PDB file of C-alpha atoms in Angstrom:
ATOM      1  CA  UNK A   1      -3.325 -31.697  48.718  1.00 40.00           C
ATOM      2  CA  UNK A   2      -6.048 -31.254  51.529  1.00 43.00           C
ATOM      3  CA  UNK A   3      -8.828 -30.326  50.222  1.00 43.00           C
ATOM      4  CA  UNK A   4      -8.888 -33.266  47.154  1.00 42.00           C
ATOM      5  CA  UNK A   5     -12.301 -34.803  47.455  1.00 42.00           C
ATOM      6  CA  UNK A   6     -12.301 -38.385  49.224  1.00 42.00           C
ATOM      7  CA  UNK A   7     -13.802 -39.669  45.065  1.00 41.00           C
ATOM      8  CA  UNK A   8     -12.074 -39.074  41.632  1.00 39.00           C
ATOM      9  CA  UNK A   9     -15.828 -38.796  40.281  1.00 40.00           C
ATOM     10  CA  UNK A  10     -17.458 -36.918  41.948  1.00 41.00           C
ATOM     11  CA  UNK A  11     -18.492 -39.010  45.163  1.00 43.00           C
ATOM     12  CA  UNK A  12     -20.526 -38.892  48.377  1.00 41.00           C
ATOM     13  CA  UNK A  13     -17.166 -38.556  50.744  1.00 42.00           C
ATOM     14  CA  UNK A  14     -16.694 -35.209  52.181  1.00 42.00           C
ATOM     15  CA  UNK A  15     -13.887 -32.821  50.798  1.00 41.00           C
ATOM     16  CA  UNK A  16     -12.379 -30.470  52.763  1.00 46.00           C
ATOM     17  CA  UNK A  17     -11.661 -26.841  51.594  1.00 41.00           C
ATOM     18  CA  UNK A  18      -8.606 -25.283  52.421  1.00 45.00           C
ATOM     19  CA  UNK A  19      -8.123 -21.927  54.268  1.00 46.00           C
ATOM     20  CA  UNK A  20      -9.248 -19.272  50.986  1.00 44.00           C
ATOM     21  CA  UNK A  21     -12.670 -19.915  51.584  1.00 44.00           C
ATOM     22  CA  UNK A  22     -14.588 -20.189  48.592  1.00 43.00           C
ATOM     23  CA  UNK A  23     -12.184 -18.823  46.887  1.00 43.00           C
ATOM     24  CA  UNK A  24      -9.058 -21.532  48.032  1.00 44.00           C
ATOM     25  CA  UNK A  25     -11.067 -24.410  46.741  1.00 42.00           C
ATOM     26  CA  UNK A  26     -12.471 -23.518  43.670  1.00 42.00           C
ATOM     27  CA  UNK A  27      -8.558 -23.035  42.933  1.00 40.00           C
ATOM     28  CA  UNK A  28      -8.122 -26.243  44.015  1.00 41.00           C
ATOM     29  CA  UNK A  29     -10.294 -28.025  42.322  1.00 42.00           C
ATOM     30  CA  UNK A  30      -9.307 -26.582  39.355  1.00 42.00           C
ATOM     31  CA  UNK A  31      -7.035 -28.695  37.191  1.00 44.00           C
ATOM     32  CA  UNK A  32      -4.184 -28.962  34.553  1.00 69.00           C
ATOM     33  CA  UNK A  33      -4.203 -25.664  32.381  1.00 73.00           C
ATOM     34  CA  UNK A  34      -7.841 -23.944  32.950  1.00 81.00           C
ATOM     35  CA  UNK A  35      -6.508 -22.916  36.775  1.00 82.00           C
ATOM     36  CA  UNK A  36      -7.353 -19.426  37.922  1.00 83.00           C
ATOM     37  CA  UNK A  37      -3.490 -18.523  38.524  1.00 82.00           C
ATOM     38  CA  UNK A  38      -2.473 -19.441  34.963  1.00 82.00           C
ATOM     39  CA  UNK A  39      -5.693 -17.595  33.762  1.00 86.00           C
ATOM     40  CA  UNK A  40      -4.590 -14.267  35.508  1.00 86.00           C
ATOM     41  CA  UNK A  41      -1.226 -14.644  33.725  1.00 87.00           C
ATOM     42  CA  UNK A  42      -2.895 -14.906  30.162  1.00 89.00           C
ATOM     43  CA  UNK A  43      -5.183 -11.910  31.392  1.00 89.00           C
ATOM     44  CA  UNK A  44      -1.882 -10.123  31.894  1.00 89.00           C
ATOM     45  CA  UNK A  45      -0.727 -10.776  28.646  1.00 90.00           C
ATOM     46  CA  UNK A  46      -3.713 -10.082  26.923  1.00 91.00           C
ATOM     47  CA  UNK A  47      -3.950  -7.222  28.721  1.00 92.00           C
ATOM     48  CA  UNK A  48      -0.661  -5.780  26.783  1.00 93.00           C
ATOM     49  CA  UNK A  49      -1.185  -4.339  23.103  1.00 94.00           C
ATOM     50  CA  UNK A  50      -4.742  -3.272  24.541  1.00 94.00           C
ATOM     51  CA  UNK A  51      -2.462  -1.174  26.762  1.00 95.00           C
ATOM     52  CA  UNK A  52      -0.460  -0.397  23.973  1.00 95.00           C
ATOM     53  CA  UNK A  53      -3.480   0.963  21.617  1.00 95.00           C
ATOM     54  CA  UNK A  54      -4.496   3.124  25.213  1.00 94.00           C
ATOM     55  CA  UNK A  55      -0.880   4.144  25.710  1.00 94.00           C
ATOM     56  CA  UNK A  56      -0.641   5.596  22.173  1.00 94.00           C
ATOM     57  CA  UNK A  57      -4.479   6.464  21.330  1.00 90.00           C
ATOM     58  CA  UNK A  58      -5.054   9.781  19.522  1.00 86.00           C
ATOM     59  CA  UNK A  59      -0.753  10.311  19.376  1.00 88.00           C
ATOM     60  CA  UNK A  60       0.025   9.282  23.231  1.00 89.00           C
ATOM     61  CA  UNK A  61      -0.903  12.586  24.909  1.00 88.00           C
ATOM     62  CA  UNK A  62      -4.920  12.555  25.041  1.00 91.00           C
ATOM     63  CA  UNK A  63      -4.615  13.030  29.784  1.00 92.00           C
ATOM     64  CA  UNK A  64      -8.360  10.772  29.467  1.00 93.00           C
ATOM     65  CA  UNK A  65      -6.512   7.990  27.345  1.00 94.00           C
ATOM     66  CA  UNK A  66      -3.414   7.735  29.087  1.00 94.00           C
ATOM     67  CA  UNK A  67      -5.247   7.250  32.341  1.00 95.00           C
ATOM     68  CA  UNK A  68      -7.425   4.541  30.427  1.00 95.00           C
ATOM     69  CA  UNK A  69      -3.786   3.364  30.022  1.00 95.00           C
ATOM     70  CA  UNK A  70      -3.235   3.427  33.279  1.00 95.00           C
ATOM     71  CA  UNK A  71      -5.963   1.680  35.500  1.00 95.00           C
ATOM     72  CA  UNK A  72      -5.009  -1.245  31.830  1.00 94.00           C
ATOM     73  CA  UNK A  73      -0.896  -1.175  33.500  1.00 95.00           C
ATOM     74  CA  UNK A  74      -2.029  -1.130  37.256  1.00 93.00           C
ATOM     75  CA  UNK A  75      -4.185  -4.413  36.131  1.00 92.00           C
ATOM     76  CA  UNK A  76      -1.496  -6.004  34.953  1.00 90.00           C
ATOM     77  CA  UNK A  77       1.093  -5.084  37.637  1.00 88.00           C
ATOM     78  CA  UNK A  78      -1.504  -6.018  40.062  1.00 88.00           C
ATOM     79  CA  UNK A  79      -2.665  -9.161  38.733  1.00 85.00           C
ATOM     80  CA  UNK A  80       1.612 -10.277  38.685  1.00 81.00           C
ATOM     81  CA  UNK A  81       1.004 -10.196  41.883  1.00 79.00           C
ATOM     82  CA  UNK A  82      -1.898 -12.251  41.927  1.00 79.00           C
ATOM     83  CA  UNK A  83      -0.952 -15.495  40.471  1.00 76.00           C
ATOM     84  CA  UNK A  84       1.532 -16.191  41.687  1.00 72.00           C
ATOM     85  CA  UNK A  85       1.472 -16.435  45.715  1.00 73.00           C
ATOM     86  CA  UNK A  86      -2.359 -18.787  44.466  1.00 77.00           C
ATOM     87  CA  UNK A  87       0.087 -20.826  42.270  1.00 74.00           C
ATOM     88  CA  UNK A  88       2.582 -21.126  45.279  1.00 74.00           C
ATOM     89  CA  UNK A  89      -0.562 -21.222  47.912  1.00 77.00           C
ATOM     90  CA  UNK A  90      -2.266 -23.416  46.320  1.00 77.00           C
ATOM     91  CA  UNK A  91      -0.544 -26.568  43.996  1.00 78.00           C
ATOM     92  CA  UNK A  92      -1.451 -24.770  40.530  1.00 75.00           C
ATOM     93  CA  UNK A  93       2.003 -24.739  39.490  1.00 75.00           C
ATOM     94  CA  UNK A  94       1.905 -25.693  36.271  1.00 77.00           C
ATOM     95  CA  UNK A  95       4.822 -25.746  33.249  1.00 73.00           C
ATOM     96  CA  UNK A  96       2.780 -23.356  31.214  1.00 77.00           C
ATOM     97  CA  UNK A  97       2.777 -21.193  34.193  1.00 73.00           C
ATOM     98  CA  UNK A  98       6.420 -21.283  34.755  1.00 73.00           C
ATOM     99  CA  UNK A  99       6.893 -19.902  31.312  1.00 75.00           C
ATOM    100  CA  UNK A 100       4.467 -17.212  30.935  1.00 79.00           C
ATOM    101  CA  UNK A 101       3.878 -15.318  33.934  1.00 79.00           C
ATOM    102  CA  UNK A 102       7.821 -13.812  33.659  1.00 78.00           C
ATOM    103  CA  UNK A 103       7.301 -13.298  29.839  1.00 83.00           C
ATOM    104  CA  UNK A 104       3.763 -11.463  31.359  1.00 85.00           C
ATOM    105  CA  UNK A 105       6.154  -9.343  34.051  1.00 84.00           C
ATOM    106  CA  UNK A 106       8.307  -8.466  30.997  1.00 87.00           C
ATOM    107  CA  UNK A 107       5.981  -8.066  28.188  1.00 91.00           C
ATOM    108  CA  UNK A 108       4.027  -5.617  30.194  1.00 92.00           C
ATOM    109  CA  UNK A 109       7.051  -3.903  31.387  1.00 93.00           C
ATOM    110  CA  UNK A 110       8.857  -3.617  28.421  1.00 94.00           C
ATOM    111  CA  UNK A 111       5.615  -1.971  26.515  1.00 94.00           C
ATOM    112  CA  UNK A 112       5.741   1.220  28.668  1.00 95.00           C
ATOM    113  CA  UNK A 113       8.666   2.026  28.415  1.00 96.00           C
ATOM    114  CA  UNK A 114       9.279   1.276  24.797  1.00 96.00           C
ATOM    115  CA  UNK A 115       6.462   3.033  24.547  1.00 95.00           C
ATOM    116  CA  UNK A 116       7.275   5.603  27.145  1.00 95.00           C
ATOM    117  CA  UNK A 117      10.687   6.151  25.068  1.00 96.00           C
ATOM    118  CA  UNK A 118       8.430   6.611  21.789  1.00 95.00           C
ATOM    119  CA  UNK A 119       6.615   9.159  22.631  1.00 93.00           C
ATOM    120  CA  UNK A 120       9.131  11.441  24.438  1.00 93.00           C
ATOM    121  CA  UNK A 121       8.692  10.785  27.781  1.00 93.00           C
ATOM    122  CA  UNK A 122      11.382   8.682  29.097  1.00 94.00           C
ATOM    123  CA  UNK A 123      14.960   8.646  27.890  1.00 95.00           C
ATOM    124  CA  UNK A 124      15.697   5.719  25.714  1.00 96.00           C
ATOM    125  CA  UNK A 125      19.481   4.866  28.095  1.00 96.00           C
ATOM    126  CA  UNK A 126      17.074   4.599  31.451  1.00 96.00           C
ATOM    127  CA  UNK A 127      14.397   2.126  28.557  1.00 96.00           C
ATOM    128  CA  UNK A 128      17.708  -0.062  27.705  1.00 96.00           C
ATOM    129  CA  UNK A 129      19.553  -0.278  30.579  1.00 95.00           C
ATOM    130  CA  UNK A 130      16.251  -1.932  32.436  1.00 95.00           C
ATOM    131  CA  UNK A 131      14.829  -4.316  29.123  1.00 94.00           C
ATOM    132  CA  UNK A 132      18.890  -5.224  28.893  1.00 94.00           C
ATOM    133  CA  UNK A 133      19.040  -6.489  33.003  1.00 91.00           C
ATOM    134  CA  UNK A 134      15.382  -8.013  32.658  1.00 88.00           C
ATOM    135  CA  UNK A 135      16.263 -10.113  29.181  1.00 88.00           C
ATOM    136  CA  UNK A 136      20.558 -10.782  30.563  1.00 87.00           C
ATOM    137  CA  UNK A 137      18.774 -12.460  33.808  1.00 84.00           C
ATOM    138  CA  UNK A 138      15.836 -13.799  32.064  1.00 79.00           C
ATOM    139  CA  UNK A 139      18.417 -15.534  29.478  1.00 83.00           C
ATOM    140  CA  UNK A 140      20.805 -16.284  32.663  1.00 82.00           C
ATOM    141  CA  UNK A 141      18.377 -18.138  34.401  1.00 76.00           C
ATOM    142  CA  UNK A 142      18.700 -19.933  32.219  1.00 76.00           C
ATOM    143  CA  UNK A 143      21.806 -20.510  31.622  1.00 78.00           C
ATOM    144  CA  UNK A 144      22.933 -21.921  35.625  1.00 75.00           C
ATOM    145  CA  UNK A 145      18.823 -23.703  35.837  1.00 71.00           C
ATOM    146  CA  UNK A 146      20.895 -26.839  35.676  1.00 73.00           C
ATOM    147  CA  UNK A 147      22.569 -26.467  38.819  1.00 69.00           C
ATOM    148  CA  UNK A 148      20.553 -24.660  41.039  1.00 67.00           C
ATOM    149  CA  UNK A 149      17.700 -21.886  40.020  1.00 67.00           C
ATOM    150  CA  UNK A 150      18.529 -18.826  41.845  1.00 68.00           C
ATOM    151  CA  UNK A 151      15.624 -17.278  44.155  1.00 64.00           C
ATOM    152  CA  UNK A 152      14.164 -13.446  43.873  1.00 65.00           C
ATOM    153  CA  UNK A 153      16.146 -12.232  46.194  1.00 70.00           C
ATOM    154  CA  UNK A 154      14.311  -8.683  48.300  1.00 81.00           C
ATOM    155  CA  UNK A 155      16.175  -6.096  46.400  1.00 81.00           C
ATOM    156  CA  UNK A 156      14.818  -7.643  43.227  1.00 80.00           C
ATOM    157  CA  UNK A 157      10.856  -7.664  44.740  1.00 82.00           C
ATOM    158  CA  UNK A 158      11.365  -3.877  45.377  1.00 90.00           C
ATOM    159  CA  UNK A 159      13.147  -3.463  42.383  1.00 90.00           C
ATOM    160  CA  UNK A 160       9.713  -4.863  40.629  1.00 87.00           C
ATOM    161  CA  UNK A 161       7.813  -2.407  43.008  1.00 89.00           C
ATOM    162  CA  UNK A 162       9.810   0.922  41.995  1.00 93.00           C
ATOM    163  CA  UNK A 163       9.816   0.080  38.239  1.00 93.00           C
ATOM    164  CA  UNK A 164       6.490  -0.846  38.351  1.00 93.00           C
ATOM    165  CA  UNK A 165       5.865   2.336  39.974  1.00 94.00           C
ATOM    166  CA  UNK A 166       8.046   4.211  38.085  1.00 95.00           C
ATOM    167  CA  UNK A 167       6.502   3.363  35.149  1.00 95.00           C
ATOM    168  CA  UNK A 168       2.544   3.858  36.488  1.00 94.00           C
ATOM    169  CA  UNK A 169       3.292   7.947  36.751  1.00 95.00           C
ATOM    170  CA  UNK A 170       4.806   8.457  33.372  1.00 96.00           C
ATOM    171  CA  UNK A 171       1.378   6.705  31.998  1.00 95.00           C
ATOM    172  CA  UNK A 172      -0.437   9.383  33.955  1.00 93.00           C
ATOM    173  CA  UNK A 173       0.340  12.965  32.125  1.00 87.00           C
ATOM    174  CA  UNK A 174       1.333  14.531  35.241  1.00 89.00           C
ATOM    175  CA  UNK A 175       2.704  17.743  35.003  1.00 87.00           C
ATOM    176  CA  UNK A 176       4.534  19.963  37.675  1.00 89.00           C
ATOM    177  CA  UNK A 177       6.231  18.367  41.478  1.00 92.00           C
ATOM    178  CA  UNK A 178       4.643  15.102  40.539  1.00 91.00           C
ATOM    179  CA  UNK A 179       6.644  15.227  37.494  1.00 91.00           C
ATOM    180  CA  UNK A 180       9.743  15.337  38.770  1.00 92.00           C
ATOM    181  CA  UNK A 181       8.885  12.991  41.921  1.00 95.00           C
ATOM    182  CA  UNK A 182       8.673  10.365  39.095  1.00 94.00           C
ATOM    183  CA  UNK A 183      11.625  11.553  37.601  1.00 94.00           C
ATOM    184  CA  UNK A 184      13.385  10.170  40.787  1.00 95.00           C
ATOM    185  CA  UNK A 185      11.313   7.302  40.988  1.00 95.00           C
ATOM    186  CA  UNK A 186      12.662   6.127  37.975  1.00 96.00           C
ATOM    187  CA  UNK A 187      16.347   6.960  39.529  1.00 96.00           C
ATOM    188  CA  UNK A 188      15.495   4.708  41.746  1.00 95.00           C
ATOM    189  CA  UNK A 189      13.875   1.941  39.981  1.00 95.00           C
ATOM    190  CA  UNK A 190      17.315   2.203  37.381  1.00 96.00           C
ATOM    191  CA  UNK A 191      19.686   1.904  40.485  1.00 96.00           C
ATOM    192  CA  UNK A 192      18.303  -1.129  42.245  1.00 94.00           C
ATOM    193  CA  UNK A 193      18.206  -2.696  38.422  1.00 93.00           C
ATOM    194  CA  UNK A 194      21.917  -2.553  38.404  1.00 94.00           C
ATOM    195  CA  UNK A 195      22.936  -3.628  42.287  1.00 93.00           C
ATOM    196  CA  UNK A 196      19.452  -5.802  41.941  1.00 91.00           C
ATOM    197  CA  UNK A 197      21.467  -7.204  38.090  1.00 89.00           C
ATOM    198  CA  UNK A 198      24.903  -7.395  39.114  1.00 91.00           C
ATOM    199  CA  UNK A 199      23.901 -10.020  42.354  1.00 88.00           C
ATOM    200  CA  UNK A 200      22.026 -11.935  40.830  1.00 85.00           C
ATOM    201  CA  UNK A 201      25.085 -11.944  37.839  1.00 87.00           C
ATOM    202  CA  UNK A 202      27.218 -13.222  41.261  1.00 87.00           C
ATOM    203  CA  UNK A 203      24.797 -15.682  42.510  1.00 83.00           C
ATOM    204  CA  UNK A 204      24.952 -17.202  39.090  1.00 82.00           C
ATOM    205  CA  UNK A 205      28.119 -17.503  38.869  1.00 84.00           C
ATOM    206  CA  UNK A 206      28.232 -18.856  43.060  1.00 84.00           C
ATOM    207  CA  UNK A 207      25.733 -21.658  41.837  1.00 81.00           C
ATOM    208  CA  UNK A 208      27.326 -22.055  38.745  1.00 79.00           C
ATOM    209  CA  UNK A 209      31.140 -23.528  40.063  1.00 84.00           C
ATOM    210  CA  UNK A 210      29.516 -25.352  42.734  1.00 84.00           C
ATOM    211  CA  UNK A 211      27.130 -27.011  40.156  1.00 80.00           C
ATOM    212  CA  UNK A 212      30.131 -27.868  38.611  1.00 81.00           C
ATOM    213  CA  UNK A 213      31.884 -28.902  41.019  1.00 83.00           C
ATOM    214  CA  UNK A 214      29.985 -31.226  42.794  1.00 83.00           C
ATOM    215  CA  UNK A 215      28.757 -32.803  39.006  1.00 82.00           C
ATOM    216  CA  UNK A 216      33.520 -33.360  39.450  1.00 84.00           C
ATOM    217  CA  UNK A 217      32.323 -35.010  42.482  1.00 87.00           C
ATOM    218  CA  UNK A 218      30.050 -36.841  42.155  1.00 86.00           C
ATOM    219  CA  UNK A 219      32.094 -37.776  38.363  1.00 86.00           C
ATOM    220  CA  UNK A 220      35.043 -38.990  40.919  1.00 87.00           C
ATOM    221  CA  UNK A 221      33.157 -41.649  43.737  1.00 87.00           C
ATOM    222  CA  UNK A 222      31.627 -43.028  40.547  1.00 86.00           C
ATOM    223  CA  UNK A 223      35.064 -43.598  39.307  1.00 88.00           C
ATOM    224  CA  UNK A 224      36.878 -44.843  42.764  1.00 85.00           C
ATOM    225  CA  UNK A 225      32.863 -46.999  43.427  1.00 85.00           C
ATOM    226  CA  UNK A 226      33.697 -48.640  39.912  1.00 85.00           C
ATOM    227  CA  UNK A 227      37.174 -49.382  40.758  1.00 83.00           C
ATOM    228  CA  UNK A 228      36.713 -50.472  44.026  1.00 79.00           C
ATOM    229  CA  UNK A 229      33.795 -52.352  42.702  1.00 70.00           C
ATOM    230  CA  UNK A 230      36.290 -54.537  40.920  1.00 56.00           C
ATOM    231  CA  UNK A 231      38.049 -57.287  42.495  1.00 51.00           C
ATOM    232  CA  UNK A 232      40.914 -59.319  40.252  1.00 50.00           C
ATOM    233  CA  UNK A 233      39.416 -63.038  40.321  1.00 52.00           C
ATOM    234  CA  UNK A 234      42.233 -66.412  41.383  1.00 50.00           C
ATOM    235  CA  UNK A 235      44.435 -67.522  38.718  1.00 50.00           C
ATOM    236  CA  UNK A 236      43.993 -71.107  37.939  1.00 51.00           C
ATOM    237  CA  UNK A 237      46.182 -73.865  40.534  1.00 47.00           C
ATOM    238  CA  UNK A 238      49.635 -74.340  38.396  1.00 47.00           C
ATOM    239  CA  UNK A 239      52.693 -77.510  39.437  1.00 47.00           C
ATOM    240  CA  UNK A 240      55.458 -76.363  40.184  1.00 49.00           C
ATOM    241  CA  UNK A 241      58.477 -79.189  39.872  1.00 48.00           C
ATOM    242  CA  UNK A 242      61.009 -79.027  41.910  1.00 53.00           C
ATOM    243  CA  UNK A 243      64.146 -79.800  39.308  1.00 49.00           C
ATOM    244  CA  UNK A 244      66.177 -80.892  41.651  1.00 54.00           C
ATOM    245  CA  UNK A 245      63.739 -83.300  45.210  1.00 52.00           C
ATOM    246  CA  UNK A 246      61.369 -84.335  42.672  1.00 51.00           C
ATOM    247  CA  UNK A 247      59.017 -82.835  44.681  1.00 53.00           C
ATOM    248  CA  UNK A 248      55.427 -81.613  43.140  1.00 48.00           C
ATOM    249  CA  UNK A 249      54.154 -78.119  44.875  1.00 52.00           C
ATOM    250  CA  UNK A 250      50.919 -75.520  43.300  1.00 48.00           C
ATOM    251  CA  UNK A 251      51.502 -72.744  43.393  1.00 50.00           C
ATOM    252  CA  UNK A 252      47.646 -69.653  42.523  1.00 44.00           C
ATOM    253  CA  UNK A 253      50.363 -66.759  40.349  1.00 45.00           C
ATOM    254  CA  UNK A 254      51.037 -68.763  36.963  1.00 44.00           C
ATOM    255  CA  UNK A 255      53.489 -67.590  35.168  1.00 44.00           C
ATOM    256  CA  UNK A 256      53.371 -66.514  31.620  1.00 45.00           C
ATOM    257  CA  UNK A 257      55.197 -69.496  30.791  1.00 45.00           C
ATOM    258  CA  UNK A 258      52.943 -72.096  33.251  1.00 43.00           C
ATOM    259  CA  UNK A 259      49.812 -71.755  32.584  1.00 44.00           C
ATOM    260  CA  UNK A 260      49.508 -75.816  32.526  1.00 45.00           C
ATOM    261  CA  UNK A 261      50.731 -78.364  34.545  1.00 46.00           C
ATOM    262  CA  UNK A 262      54.285 -79.782  34.664  1.00 45.00           C
ATOM    263  CA  UNK A 263      54.072 -83.508  34.202  1.00 47.00           C
ATOM    264  CA  UNK A 264      57.226 -84.036  32.942  1.00 46.00           C
ATOM    265  CA  UNK A 265      61.026 -83.352  34.691  1.00 44.00           C
ATOM    266  CA  UNK A 266      63.375 -85.270  36.004  1.00 43.00           C
ATOM    267  CA  UNK A 267      61.683 -86.285  39.170  1.00 45.00           C
ATOM    268  CA  UNK A 268      58.478 -88.506  36.566  1.00 44.00           C
ATOM    269  CA  UNK A 269      61.668 -89.869  35.025  1.00 43.00           C
ATOM    270  CA  UNK A 270      62.943 -91.704  38.447  1.00 44.00           C
ATOM    271  CA  UNK A 271      59.146 -92.291  39.672  1.00 41.00           C
ATOM    272  CA  UNK A 272      58.528 -94.159  35.642  1.00 42.00           C
ATOM    273  CA  UNK A 273      62.169 -96.058  36.039  1.00 41.00           C
TER     274      UNK A 273
END
C-alpha cells in the first residue's frame, strides 16, 4: 500500500499520504476490524432497530416521527454508498465487511418494506417480490462463489437506487400527486428488481457451467499428465537358446515362462562332451 509508514513501530521515516487527504490517511492507517468502512457498516446495522422504532412510534402515522424515520433511512442508504467505496479505494476489505455489508443492506430495506406493509401503506405482494429476489440472489451468489463471483451490474445499482428512493417516499407521509408518484417509482423498482434478478440467474447458470467444464478439463489434463509420466521399465535380459543350432541370444522382452536364463538344452550337452 502506498500509504504504509516507513517503520512498523512509528519510526522517523516519512509517510506517504494517498489521495483523499486526512480521511485517506486515516483510512489507510486503520488496521483489522476497526476501520472506517466497517464502522460505517456497523452504524448502518445499528440504525435498523432505531429506524423501526421511529417509523412505528405512536402507531406509525405521525408525520413528524415518520420524518425522523426517513432521516435514519436516508443516513443508512448513504453510508451504504460510502463504506464500499472506502473499502475498495483504501484496501480496507475484510471478511467481516464481506459478510456484514450485504446483511446491513438487506436488513434496512427489508425492515422498511415489512413495516410499511404492516402499516397498510405498501401491498404485501410488493414486499414479497422484493424480499424473495434479494434473498434468492444472495443465496445464489454463494452457490456459484466456488466458480466465480457475480459482479454488480449497472442494472443492479439502478435497482438499488430505485428501491431506496421508492421506500423513502413511502416512509414519508406524502399526499396528493407525490403519493401517486411514489407508487410509480415503486413499480419501476419492482420491474428492475425482477429483470435484474432474472439476469443474475442467467449469469449464475453460465458461470457454474463454465466452472464445472473447467474443473472437468483440469481433471482430464491431470489424468493425462499422470499417464504420460508412467513409462514401462525395461524387462530383464533373458538368454534364449536355439535348440537346433545351439546358439545363444539375448531378448529384452521376457515371456511369462522364461524369467530365468536357460542353461540346459541340446547345445549345452554338446559343449559338455
